[in-house]
Structures are given as structure tokens and as C-alpha cells.
Tab-separated table of C-alpha atoms and ligand atoms in Angstrom:
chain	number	residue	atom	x	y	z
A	453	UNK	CA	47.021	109.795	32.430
A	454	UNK	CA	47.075	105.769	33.523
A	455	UNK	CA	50.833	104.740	32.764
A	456	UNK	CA	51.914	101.046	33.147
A	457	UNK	CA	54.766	100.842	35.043
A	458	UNK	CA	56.182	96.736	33.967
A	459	UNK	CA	58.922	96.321	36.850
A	460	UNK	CA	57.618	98.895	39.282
A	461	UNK	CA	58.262	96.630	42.058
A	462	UNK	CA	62.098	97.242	41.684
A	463	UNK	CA	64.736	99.451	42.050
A	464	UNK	CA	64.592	101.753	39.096
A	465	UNK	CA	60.616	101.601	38.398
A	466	UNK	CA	59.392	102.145	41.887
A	467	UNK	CA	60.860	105.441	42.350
A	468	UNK	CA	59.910	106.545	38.806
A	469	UNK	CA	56.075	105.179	39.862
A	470	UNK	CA	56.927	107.763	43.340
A	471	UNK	CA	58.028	110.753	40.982
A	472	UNK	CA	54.910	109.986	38.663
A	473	UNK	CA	52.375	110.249	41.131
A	474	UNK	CA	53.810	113.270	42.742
A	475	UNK	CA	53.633	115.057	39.376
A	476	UNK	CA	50.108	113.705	38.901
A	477	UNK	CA	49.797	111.116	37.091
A	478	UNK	CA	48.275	107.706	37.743
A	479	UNK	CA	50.957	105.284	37.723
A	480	UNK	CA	49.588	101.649	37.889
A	481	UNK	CA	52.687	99.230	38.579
A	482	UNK	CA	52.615	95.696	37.172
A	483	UNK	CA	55.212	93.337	38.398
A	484	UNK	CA	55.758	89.036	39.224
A	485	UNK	CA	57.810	90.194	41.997
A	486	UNK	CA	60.150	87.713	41.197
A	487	UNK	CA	63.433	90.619	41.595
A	488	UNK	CA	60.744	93.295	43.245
A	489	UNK	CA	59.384	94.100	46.559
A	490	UNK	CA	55.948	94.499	47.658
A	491	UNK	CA	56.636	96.294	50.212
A	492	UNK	CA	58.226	99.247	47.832
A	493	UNK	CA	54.569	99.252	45.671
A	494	UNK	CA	52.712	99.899	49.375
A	495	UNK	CA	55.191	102.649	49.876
A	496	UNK	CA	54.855	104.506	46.442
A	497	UNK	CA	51.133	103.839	47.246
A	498	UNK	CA	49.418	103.115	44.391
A	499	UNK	CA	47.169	100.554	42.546
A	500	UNK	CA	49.221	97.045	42.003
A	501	UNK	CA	48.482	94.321	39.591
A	502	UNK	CA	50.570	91.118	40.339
A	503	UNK	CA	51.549	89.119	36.739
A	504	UNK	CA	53.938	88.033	34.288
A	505	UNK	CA	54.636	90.435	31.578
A	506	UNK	CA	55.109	87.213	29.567
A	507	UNK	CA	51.173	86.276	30.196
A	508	UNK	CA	49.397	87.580	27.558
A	509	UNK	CA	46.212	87.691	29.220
A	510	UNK	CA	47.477	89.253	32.745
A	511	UNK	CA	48.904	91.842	31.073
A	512	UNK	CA	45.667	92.469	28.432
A	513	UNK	CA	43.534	92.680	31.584
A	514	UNK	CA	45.509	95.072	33.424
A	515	UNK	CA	45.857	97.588	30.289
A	516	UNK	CA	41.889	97.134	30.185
A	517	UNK	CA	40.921	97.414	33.524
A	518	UNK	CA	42.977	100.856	34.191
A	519	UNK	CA	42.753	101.980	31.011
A	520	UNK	CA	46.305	102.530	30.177
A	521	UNK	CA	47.261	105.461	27.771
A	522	UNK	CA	51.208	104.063	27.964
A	523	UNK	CA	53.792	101.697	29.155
A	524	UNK	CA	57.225	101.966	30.952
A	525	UNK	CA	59.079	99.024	30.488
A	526	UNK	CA	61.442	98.590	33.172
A	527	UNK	CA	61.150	94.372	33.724
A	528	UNK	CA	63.803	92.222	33.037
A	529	UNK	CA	66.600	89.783	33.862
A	530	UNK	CA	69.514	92.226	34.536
A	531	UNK	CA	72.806	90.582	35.155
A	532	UNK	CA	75.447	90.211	32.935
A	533	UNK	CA	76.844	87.687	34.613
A	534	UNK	CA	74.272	85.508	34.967
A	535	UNK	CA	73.155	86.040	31.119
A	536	UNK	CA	75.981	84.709	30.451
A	537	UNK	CA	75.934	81.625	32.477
A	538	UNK	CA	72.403	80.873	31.492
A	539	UNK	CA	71.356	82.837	28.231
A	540	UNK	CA	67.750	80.924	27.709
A	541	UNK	CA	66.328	82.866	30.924
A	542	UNK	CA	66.945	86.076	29.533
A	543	UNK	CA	65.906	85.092	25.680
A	544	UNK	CA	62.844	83.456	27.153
A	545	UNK	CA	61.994	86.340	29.190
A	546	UNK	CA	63.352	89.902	28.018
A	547	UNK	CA	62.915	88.771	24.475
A	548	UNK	CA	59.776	86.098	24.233
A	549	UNK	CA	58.129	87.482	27.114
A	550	UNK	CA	58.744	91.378	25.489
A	551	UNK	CA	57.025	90.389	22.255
A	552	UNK	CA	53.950	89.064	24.263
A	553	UNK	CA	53.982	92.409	26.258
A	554	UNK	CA	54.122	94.030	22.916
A	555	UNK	CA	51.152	92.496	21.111
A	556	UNK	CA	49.093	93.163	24.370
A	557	UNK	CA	50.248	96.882	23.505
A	558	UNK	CA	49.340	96.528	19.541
A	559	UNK	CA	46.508	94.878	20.635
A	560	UNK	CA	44.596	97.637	22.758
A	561	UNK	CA	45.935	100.589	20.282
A	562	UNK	CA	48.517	101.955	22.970
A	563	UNK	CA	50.652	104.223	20.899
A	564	UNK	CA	53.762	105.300	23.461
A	565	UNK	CA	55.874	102.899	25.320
A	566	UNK	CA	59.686	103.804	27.272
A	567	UNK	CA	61.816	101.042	27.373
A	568	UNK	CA	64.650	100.396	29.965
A	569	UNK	CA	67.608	100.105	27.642
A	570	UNK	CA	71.133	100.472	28.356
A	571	UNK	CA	74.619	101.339	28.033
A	572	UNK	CA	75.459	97.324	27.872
A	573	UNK	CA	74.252	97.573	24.242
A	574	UNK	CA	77.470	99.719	22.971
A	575	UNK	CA	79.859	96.902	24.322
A	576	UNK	CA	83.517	98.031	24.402
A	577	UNK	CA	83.572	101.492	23.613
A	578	UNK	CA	85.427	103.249	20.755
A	579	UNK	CA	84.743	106.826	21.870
A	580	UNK	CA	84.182	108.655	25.007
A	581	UNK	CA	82.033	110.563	26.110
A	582	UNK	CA	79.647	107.947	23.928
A	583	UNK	CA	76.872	109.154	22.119
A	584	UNK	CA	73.505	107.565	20.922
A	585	UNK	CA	75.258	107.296	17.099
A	586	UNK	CA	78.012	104.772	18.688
A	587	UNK	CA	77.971	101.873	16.966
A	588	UNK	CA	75.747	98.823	19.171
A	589	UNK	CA	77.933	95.684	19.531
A	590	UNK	CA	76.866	94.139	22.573
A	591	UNK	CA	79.452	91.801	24.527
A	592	UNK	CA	76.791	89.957	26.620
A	593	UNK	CA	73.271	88.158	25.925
A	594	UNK	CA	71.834	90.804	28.180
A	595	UNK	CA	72.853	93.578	25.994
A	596	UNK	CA	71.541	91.367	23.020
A	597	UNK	CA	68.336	91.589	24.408
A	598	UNK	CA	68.288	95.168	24.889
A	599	UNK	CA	69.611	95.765	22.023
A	600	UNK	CA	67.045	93.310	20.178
A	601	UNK	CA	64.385	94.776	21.776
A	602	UNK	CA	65.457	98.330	20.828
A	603	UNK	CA	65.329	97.084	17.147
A	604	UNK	CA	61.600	95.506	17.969
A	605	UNK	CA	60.736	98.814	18.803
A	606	UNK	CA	61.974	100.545	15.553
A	607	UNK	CA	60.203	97.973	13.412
A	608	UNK	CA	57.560	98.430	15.229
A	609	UNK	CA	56.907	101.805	14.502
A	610	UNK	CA	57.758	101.543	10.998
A	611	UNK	CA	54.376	98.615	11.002
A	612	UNK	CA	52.215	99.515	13.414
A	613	UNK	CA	53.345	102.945	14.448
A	614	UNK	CA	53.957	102.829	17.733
A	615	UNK	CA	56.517	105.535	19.141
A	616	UNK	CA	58.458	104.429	21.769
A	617	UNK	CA	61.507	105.986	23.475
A	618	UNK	CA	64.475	103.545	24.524
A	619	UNK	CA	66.313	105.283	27.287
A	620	UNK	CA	70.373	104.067	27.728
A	621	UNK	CA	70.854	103.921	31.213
A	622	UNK	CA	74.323	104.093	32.576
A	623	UNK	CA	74.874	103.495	36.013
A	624	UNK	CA	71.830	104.134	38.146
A	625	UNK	CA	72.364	104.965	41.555
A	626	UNK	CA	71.636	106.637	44.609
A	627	UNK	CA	68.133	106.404	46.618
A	628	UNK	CA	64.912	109.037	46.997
A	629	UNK	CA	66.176	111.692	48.770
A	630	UNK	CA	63.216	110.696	51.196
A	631	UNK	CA	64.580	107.986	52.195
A	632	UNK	CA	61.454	105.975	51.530
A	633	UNK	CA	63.044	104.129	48.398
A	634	UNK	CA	65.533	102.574	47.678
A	635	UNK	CA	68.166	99.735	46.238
A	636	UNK	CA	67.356	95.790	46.996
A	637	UNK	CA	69.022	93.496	45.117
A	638	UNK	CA	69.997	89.858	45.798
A	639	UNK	CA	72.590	89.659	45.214
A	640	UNK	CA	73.473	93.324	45.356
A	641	UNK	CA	76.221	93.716	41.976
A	642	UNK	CA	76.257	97.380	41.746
A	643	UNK	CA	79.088	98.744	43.248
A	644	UNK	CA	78.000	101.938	45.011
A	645	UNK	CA	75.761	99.839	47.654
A	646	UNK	CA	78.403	97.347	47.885
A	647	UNK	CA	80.705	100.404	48.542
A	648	UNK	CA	77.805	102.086	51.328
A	649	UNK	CA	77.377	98.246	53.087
A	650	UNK	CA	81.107	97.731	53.400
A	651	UNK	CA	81.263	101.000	54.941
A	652	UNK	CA	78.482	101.133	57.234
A	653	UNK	CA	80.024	97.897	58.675
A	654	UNK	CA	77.683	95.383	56.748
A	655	UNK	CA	80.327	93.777	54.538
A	656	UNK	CA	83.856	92.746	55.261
A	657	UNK	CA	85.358	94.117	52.318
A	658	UNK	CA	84.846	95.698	49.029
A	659	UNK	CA	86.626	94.385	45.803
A	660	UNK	CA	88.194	96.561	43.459
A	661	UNK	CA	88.062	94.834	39.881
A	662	UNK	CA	91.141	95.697	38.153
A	663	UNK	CA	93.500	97.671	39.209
A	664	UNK	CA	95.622	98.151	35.970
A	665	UNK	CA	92.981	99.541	33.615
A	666	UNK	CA	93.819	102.829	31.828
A	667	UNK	CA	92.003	105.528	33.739
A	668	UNK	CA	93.322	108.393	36.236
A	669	UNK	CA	93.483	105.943	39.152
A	670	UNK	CA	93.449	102.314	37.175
A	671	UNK	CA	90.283	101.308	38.302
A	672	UNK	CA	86.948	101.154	35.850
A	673	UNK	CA	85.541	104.731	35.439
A	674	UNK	CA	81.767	104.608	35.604
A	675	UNK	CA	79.114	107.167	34.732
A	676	UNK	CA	76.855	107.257	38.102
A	677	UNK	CA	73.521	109.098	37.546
A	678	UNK	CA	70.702	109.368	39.978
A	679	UNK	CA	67.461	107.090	40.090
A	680	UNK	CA	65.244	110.669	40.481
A	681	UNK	CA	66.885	111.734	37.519
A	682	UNK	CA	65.611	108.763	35.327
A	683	UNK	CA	62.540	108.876	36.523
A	684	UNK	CA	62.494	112.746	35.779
A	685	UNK	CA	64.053	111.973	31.431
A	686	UNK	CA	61.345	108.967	31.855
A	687	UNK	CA	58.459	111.459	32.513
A	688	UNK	CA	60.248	114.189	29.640
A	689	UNK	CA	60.148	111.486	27.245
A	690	UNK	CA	56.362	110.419	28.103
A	691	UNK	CA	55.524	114.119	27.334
A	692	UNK	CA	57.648	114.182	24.272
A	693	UNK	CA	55.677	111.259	22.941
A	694	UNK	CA	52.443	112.678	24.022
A	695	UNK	CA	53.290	115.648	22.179
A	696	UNK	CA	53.855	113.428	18.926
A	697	UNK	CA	57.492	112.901	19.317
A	698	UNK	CA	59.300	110.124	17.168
A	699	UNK	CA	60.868	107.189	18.115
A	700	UNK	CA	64.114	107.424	19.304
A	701	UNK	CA	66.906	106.669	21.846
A	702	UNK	CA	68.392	108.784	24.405
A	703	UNK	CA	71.375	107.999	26.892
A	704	UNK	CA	71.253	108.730	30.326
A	705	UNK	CA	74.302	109.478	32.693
A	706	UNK	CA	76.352	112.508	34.204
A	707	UNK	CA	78.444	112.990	31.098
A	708	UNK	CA	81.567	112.827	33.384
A	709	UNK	CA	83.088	109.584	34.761
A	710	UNK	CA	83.929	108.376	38.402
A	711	UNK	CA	86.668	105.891	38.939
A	712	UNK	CA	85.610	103.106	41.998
A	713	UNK	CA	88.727	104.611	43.539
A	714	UNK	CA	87.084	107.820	43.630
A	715	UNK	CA	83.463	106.847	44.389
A	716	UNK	CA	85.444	104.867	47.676
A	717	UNK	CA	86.813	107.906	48.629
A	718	UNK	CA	83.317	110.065	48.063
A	719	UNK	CA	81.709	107.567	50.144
A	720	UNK	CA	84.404	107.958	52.574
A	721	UNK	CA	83.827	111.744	52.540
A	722	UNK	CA	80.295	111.602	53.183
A	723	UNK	CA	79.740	108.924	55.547
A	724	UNK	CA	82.881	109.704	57.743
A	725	UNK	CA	84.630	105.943	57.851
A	726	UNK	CA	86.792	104.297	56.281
A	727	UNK	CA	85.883	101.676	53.403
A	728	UNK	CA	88.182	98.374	54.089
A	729	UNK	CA	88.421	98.226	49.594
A	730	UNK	CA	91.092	95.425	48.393
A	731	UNK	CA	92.748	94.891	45.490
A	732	UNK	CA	90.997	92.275	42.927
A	733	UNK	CA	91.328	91.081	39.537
A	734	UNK	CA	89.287	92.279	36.872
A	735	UNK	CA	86.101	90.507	35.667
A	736	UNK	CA	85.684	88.990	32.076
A	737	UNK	CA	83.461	91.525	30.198
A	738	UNK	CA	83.754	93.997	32.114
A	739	UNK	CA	84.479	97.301	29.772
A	740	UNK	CA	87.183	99.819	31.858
A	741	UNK	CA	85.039	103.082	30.897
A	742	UNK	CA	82.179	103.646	30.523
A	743	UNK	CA	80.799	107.550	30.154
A	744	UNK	CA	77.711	108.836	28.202
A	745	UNK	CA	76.775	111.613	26.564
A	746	UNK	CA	73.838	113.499	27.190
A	747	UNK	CA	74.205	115.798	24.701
A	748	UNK	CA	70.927	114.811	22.878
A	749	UNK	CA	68.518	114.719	26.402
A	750	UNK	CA	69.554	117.828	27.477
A	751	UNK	CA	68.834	119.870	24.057
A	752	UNK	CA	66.022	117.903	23.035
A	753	UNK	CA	64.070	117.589	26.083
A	754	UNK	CA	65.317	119.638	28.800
A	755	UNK	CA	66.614	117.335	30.931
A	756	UNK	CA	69.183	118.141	33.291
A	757	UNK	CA	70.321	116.037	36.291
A	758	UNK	CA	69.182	117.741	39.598
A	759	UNK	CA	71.694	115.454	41.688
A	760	UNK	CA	75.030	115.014	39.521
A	761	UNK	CA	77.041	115.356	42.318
A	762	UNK	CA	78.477	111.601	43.734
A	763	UNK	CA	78.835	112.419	46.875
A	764	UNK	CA	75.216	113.343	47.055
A	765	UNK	CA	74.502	110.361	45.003
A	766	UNK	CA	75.999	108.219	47.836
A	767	UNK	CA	74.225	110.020	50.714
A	768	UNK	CA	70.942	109.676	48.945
A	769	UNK	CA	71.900	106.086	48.892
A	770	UNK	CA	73.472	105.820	52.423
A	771	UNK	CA	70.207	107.519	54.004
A	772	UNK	CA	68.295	104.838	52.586
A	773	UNK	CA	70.327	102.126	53.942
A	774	UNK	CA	70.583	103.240	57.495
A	775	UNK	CA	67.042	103.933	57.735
A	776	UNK	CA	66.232	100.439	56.066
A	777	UNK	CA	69.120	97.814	57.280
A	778	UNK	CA	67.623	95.680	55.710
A	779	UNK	CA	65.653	96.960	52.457
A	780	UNK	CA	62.554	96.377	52.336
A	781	UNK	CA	62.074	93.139	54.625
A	782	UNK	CA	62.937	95.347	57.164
A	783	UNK	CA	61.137	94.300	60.487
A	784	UNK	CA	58.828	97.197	61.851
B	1647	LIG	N1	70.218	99.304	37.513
B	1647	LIG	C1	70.967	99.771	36.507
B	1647	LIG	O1	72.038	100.362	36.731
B	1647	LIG	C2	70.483	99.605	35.077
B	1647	LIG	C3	71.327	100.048	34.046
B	1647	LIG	C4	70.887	99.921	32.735
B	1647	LIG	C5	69.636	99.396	32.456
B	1647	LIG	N2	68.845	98.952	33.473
B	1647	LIG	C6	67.517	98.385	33.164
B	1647	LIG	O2	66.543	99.076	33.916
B	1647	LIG	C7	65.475	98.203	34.264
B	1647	LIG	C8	65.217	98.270	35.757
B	1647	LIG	O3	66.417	97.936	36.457
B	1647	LIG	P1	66.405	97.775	38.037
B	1647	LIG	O4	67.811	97.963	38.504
B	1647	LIG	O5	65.321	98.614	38.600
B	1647	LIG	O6	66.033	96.231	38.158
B	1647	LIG	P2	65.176	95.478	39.281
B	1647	LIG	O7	65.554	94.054	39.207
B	1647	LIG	O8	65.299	96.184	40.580
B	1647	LIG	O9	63.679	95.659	38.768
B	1647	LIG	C9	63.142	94.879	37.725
B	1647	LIG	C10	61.728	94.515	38.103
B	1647	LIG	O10	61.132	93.785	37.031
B	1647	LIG	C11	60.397	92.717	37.569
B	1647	LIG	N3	60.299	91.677	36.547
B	1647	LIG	C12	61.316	90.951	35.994
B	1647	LIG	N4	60.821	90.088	35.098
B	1647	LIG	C13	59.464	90.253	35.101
B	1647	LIG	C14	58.409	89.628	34.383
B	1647	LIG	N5	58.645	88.666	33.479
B	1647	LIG	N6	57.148	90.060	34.603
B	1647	LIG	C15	56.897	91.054	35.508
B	1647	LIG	N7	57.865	91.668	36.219
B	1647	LIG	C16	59.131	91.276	36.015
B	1647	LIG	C17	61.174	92.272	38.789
B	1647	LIG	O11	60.385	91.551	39.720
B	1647	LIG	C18	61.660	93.614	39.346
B	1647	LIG	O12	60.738	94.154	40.267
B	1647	LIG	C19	65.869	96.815	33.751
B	1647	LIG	O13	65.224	96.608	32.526
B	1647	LIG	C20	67.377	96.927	33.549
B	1647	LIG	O14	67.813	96.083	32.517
B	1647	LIG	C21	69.243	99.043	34.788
């Protein structure tokens, strides 16, 4: 089976493009490489088509030409922050870009597509653990555009009946236990590889953001779940599809929360140093916790984290790093 992988160059993608082909499939990734690294498609190690998902005609080709039965969707603009600061980027892309993406899709009768959502969509939340029913009210335009294009999707199927699974990521972290992939951001945001640099020597410090929130510790509680693990509920829900699933939404996370406190002191555990973490105030937007449940995953597609465990999380992660000092411009 050819899958698409849009954003297969990055963080995320890439490893689910590793776990694909191991399982057999034919995982084709597509990706500008504007956020992604060639040097991760050579190392999953298969075929590569280099576009815009935005360009109508790149992406019509590269459905024709490998004769893709369905799309992963994991490109986009992905920082809060910056959506904030400058909105039009992530309209113009996520959202204008998305819809050209999708009427390549229509267009060659491709009938299941996974989206990259996320737990930015359920803004501030009023329950915990959250489930999928939790009402959306995104704080950010980069949740609006997940959100948006969840809704696309919905429509969508209700038209032109195309199923399509929007998975809700939480946190994604750690690294393939191989030690082949990995994280590369720049800027790195996330905090567990800010965490892992600090303490391998490779940053100064590490800020805490907020201090005063109310959790065990008063720093944000976050639900960590390993990149293997998506890629494994990403491969669940292509089958569930396949099998003539319905659209729907799933989240993905640990169902338990870590503090930053606590993921400090994990990291501390399993790399044997101490992390030189200070005090800082908290960030605008930023909710204080943040945990999913997985209720719905796990009983309606079988899917059960095989590394829930932080520390191991942060090893995964930590392997990566010391291997590759410096991702994947590393110098061989
Ligand atoms: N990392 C997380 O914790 C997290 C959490 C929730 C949701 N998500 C979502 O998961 C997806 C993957 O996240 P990631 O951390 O792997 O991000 P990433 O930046 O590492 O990967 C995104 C990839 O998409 C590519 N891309 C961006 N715009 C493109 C375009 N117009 N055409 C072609 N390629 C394009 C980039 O070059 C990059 O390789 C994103 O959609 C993100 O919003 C991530």
C-alpha cells in the first residue's frame, strides 16, 4: 500500500515513514523541507518527492506517479508563538495550502487521509483527563487551523466521502529507540530536548515557565507520549479506514501528566547530571495542564503505548542526541 507521507522530512512524520516501512508498507514522503531534513528521508530510506503541499500540481504528480492509496498529513507551521506573531503564514499555508492538498486528494479519488491534529484545538481545558467530546475553543491561530482543518475534513466526508482520521497529539516526544531518528527543530520549543541539551552540557540553562500554576509541583503538567507510539495509532487508524472505518478523531497521549519539575528530575535520573533549570515567568497562552484521554484509541483500535514510561521517553531522546550532536547536519 503507497501512503503519502506530507511532512515526512520532520520530526513526527519521518519516524512514522521508519515504522511504515518496517511493517511493510511503501511509504513515499513528500516534503519542501522548509522545517525538515533531508538527511532524515535518506535515513528512513525511501522514495522522496521534494514540493509544496500548497502546489497543486507537485502534489497531483506525486499521488500519480506512486500511485497513492492514502495520505498522512503531518506538514505545517507549528508554533504557537509564532502564529501568533504572524497569523497570515499559517492561514496561507495550513489552511490555503490544506485545501489545495485536499482537492489533489478529491481529485485522484483517494478515499483515507490522517491528519496531524492536536491538543492546541481544546484551548484552556475544563476537564481533565480531556476527552475527544471536550468542547474545541482554540486560544491560538495555530489551533484555529487545526481545528479548521478538522472541520474541512468532516464536511468533507459528508460531500465527497472521504474518511479521514484527525489524530490529537499531545506532547510528542522521545526519539527511535535506534537512535537513527530523531528531534531537529530550529529553534528547538519543546521542552524535553531543551531539558536533554541543557543537561548534556549544550545549553546554559533551562527555563521553567511558571512556577505558581496549580499542579503537584507548580509547574505546567504535560502529557508526554512517544513518537513510535504515534506512528504505531497512525498505522491503527490507516487500517481502521481501510477496513471502512468512519471519520473521526482520536487523542493521543499517556493519559497521565508529568510536571517539567518532574520530567527535570527523570532526565536527571537517566542521564546521571544535574540539569542547571531556573525559575521563569510563565508564557502568555500557555494552558497549566494539559492531559488526554485515550480512552477511545485504546478500545476502539487497540492501541496501547509501548513506551509510556518518561524516563524511557527521555533516554530514547538522549540516545539520539549524543549519537547526533548535532541532528541531522551532523558532520560524518
Ligand atoms: N511536535 C508535537 O508535539 C506536535 C503536537 C501536536 C501536533 N503536532 C502536529 O504534528 C505535525 C508534525 O509535527 P512535527 O513536530 O513533526 O513538525 P516538523 O516541523 O518537525 O515537521 C513538519 C514537516 O512539514 C514540512 N512542511 C511544512 N510546510 C510544508 C509545506 N507547505 N509543504 C511541504 N512540506 C511542508 C516541514 O518541512 C517539516 O519537515 C504538525 O502538523 C504539527 O502541527 C505536533
Amino acid at each position: 500500500m503507497s501512503i503519502l507521507v506530507i511532512g515526512g522530512a520532520g520530526y513526527i512524520g519521518s519516524h512514522t515513514a521508519k515504522v511504515l516501512k518496517n511493517r511493510g508498507y511503501s511509504p513515499v514522503i513528500f516534503d519542501s523541507l522548509e522545517l525538515g531534513h533531508r538527511e532524515a528521508v535518506e535515513r528512513v530510506g525511501v522514495p522522496f518527492v521534494h514540493g509544496d503541499y500548497g502546489d497543486y500540481g507537485a502534489i497531483n504528480k506525486a499521488i500519480k506517479t506512486h500511485g497513492v492509496d492514502a495520505v498522512m498529513h503531518f506538514g505545517a507551521y507549528a508554533s504557537v508563538g509564532d502564529s501568533v506573531i504572524d497569523p497570515s503564514r499559517y492561514y496561507e499555508s495550513n489552511i490555503a495550502g490544506g485545501l489545495t492538498l485536499l482537492r489533489a486528494v478529491l481529485d485522484n479519488n483517494i478515499q483515507n487521509f490522517i491528519f496531524s491534529s492536536s491538543a492546541a484545538t481544546y484551548g484552556e481545558p475544563q476537564i481533565l483527563p480531556i476527552p475527544e467530546n471536550h468542547p474545541q475553543k482554540t486560544t491560538n491561530p495555530y489551533g484555529e487551523t487545526k481545528l479548521m482543518y478538522e472541520r474541512f475534513l468532516r464536511d468533507y466526508d459528508m460531500a465527497f466521502g472521504l474518511k479521514s482520521v484527525s489524530l490529537r497529539y499531545f506532547n510528542a516526544a522521545g526519539a527511535d529507540p535506534e537512535g537513527i531518528l530523531g528531534e531537529d527543530h530550529t529553534p528547538e520549543q519543546h521542552a524535553l530536548p531543551l531539558i536533554i541539551d541543557t543537561a548534556l552540557g549544550r545549553r546554559k540553562e533551562f527555563k521553567i515557565f511558571g512556577t505558581d500554576w496549580d499542579t503537584r509541583d507548580g509547574s505546567c503538567l504535560r502529557d508526554f507520549v512517544h513518537v513510535n507510539d504515534l506512528a504505531d495509532a497512525h498505522i491503527r487508524a490507516l487500517e481502521y479506514l481501510k477496513a471502512g472505518g468512519e471519520t473521526t478523531a482520536y487523542n493521543l497521549g499517556n493519559s497521565y501528566g508529568t510536571t517539567v519539575k518532574e520530567a527535570i528530575t527523570a532526565a536527571e535520573k537517566a542521564l546521571g547530571v544535574k540539569v542547571n533549570a531556573v525559575d521563569a515567568p510563565r508564557r502568555p497562552g500557555d494552558p497549566g495542564r494539559l492531559v488526554a484521554s485515550c480512552e477511545k484509541i485504546k478500545s476502539e483500535l487497540g492501541w496501547n503505548p509501548k513506551f509510556p514510561d518518561i524516563e524511557t521517553i527521555i533516554t530514547h531522546a538522549a540516545t539520539w542526541r549524543e549519537k547526533n550532536p548535532n541532528g541531522y547536519r551532523t558532520v560524518k
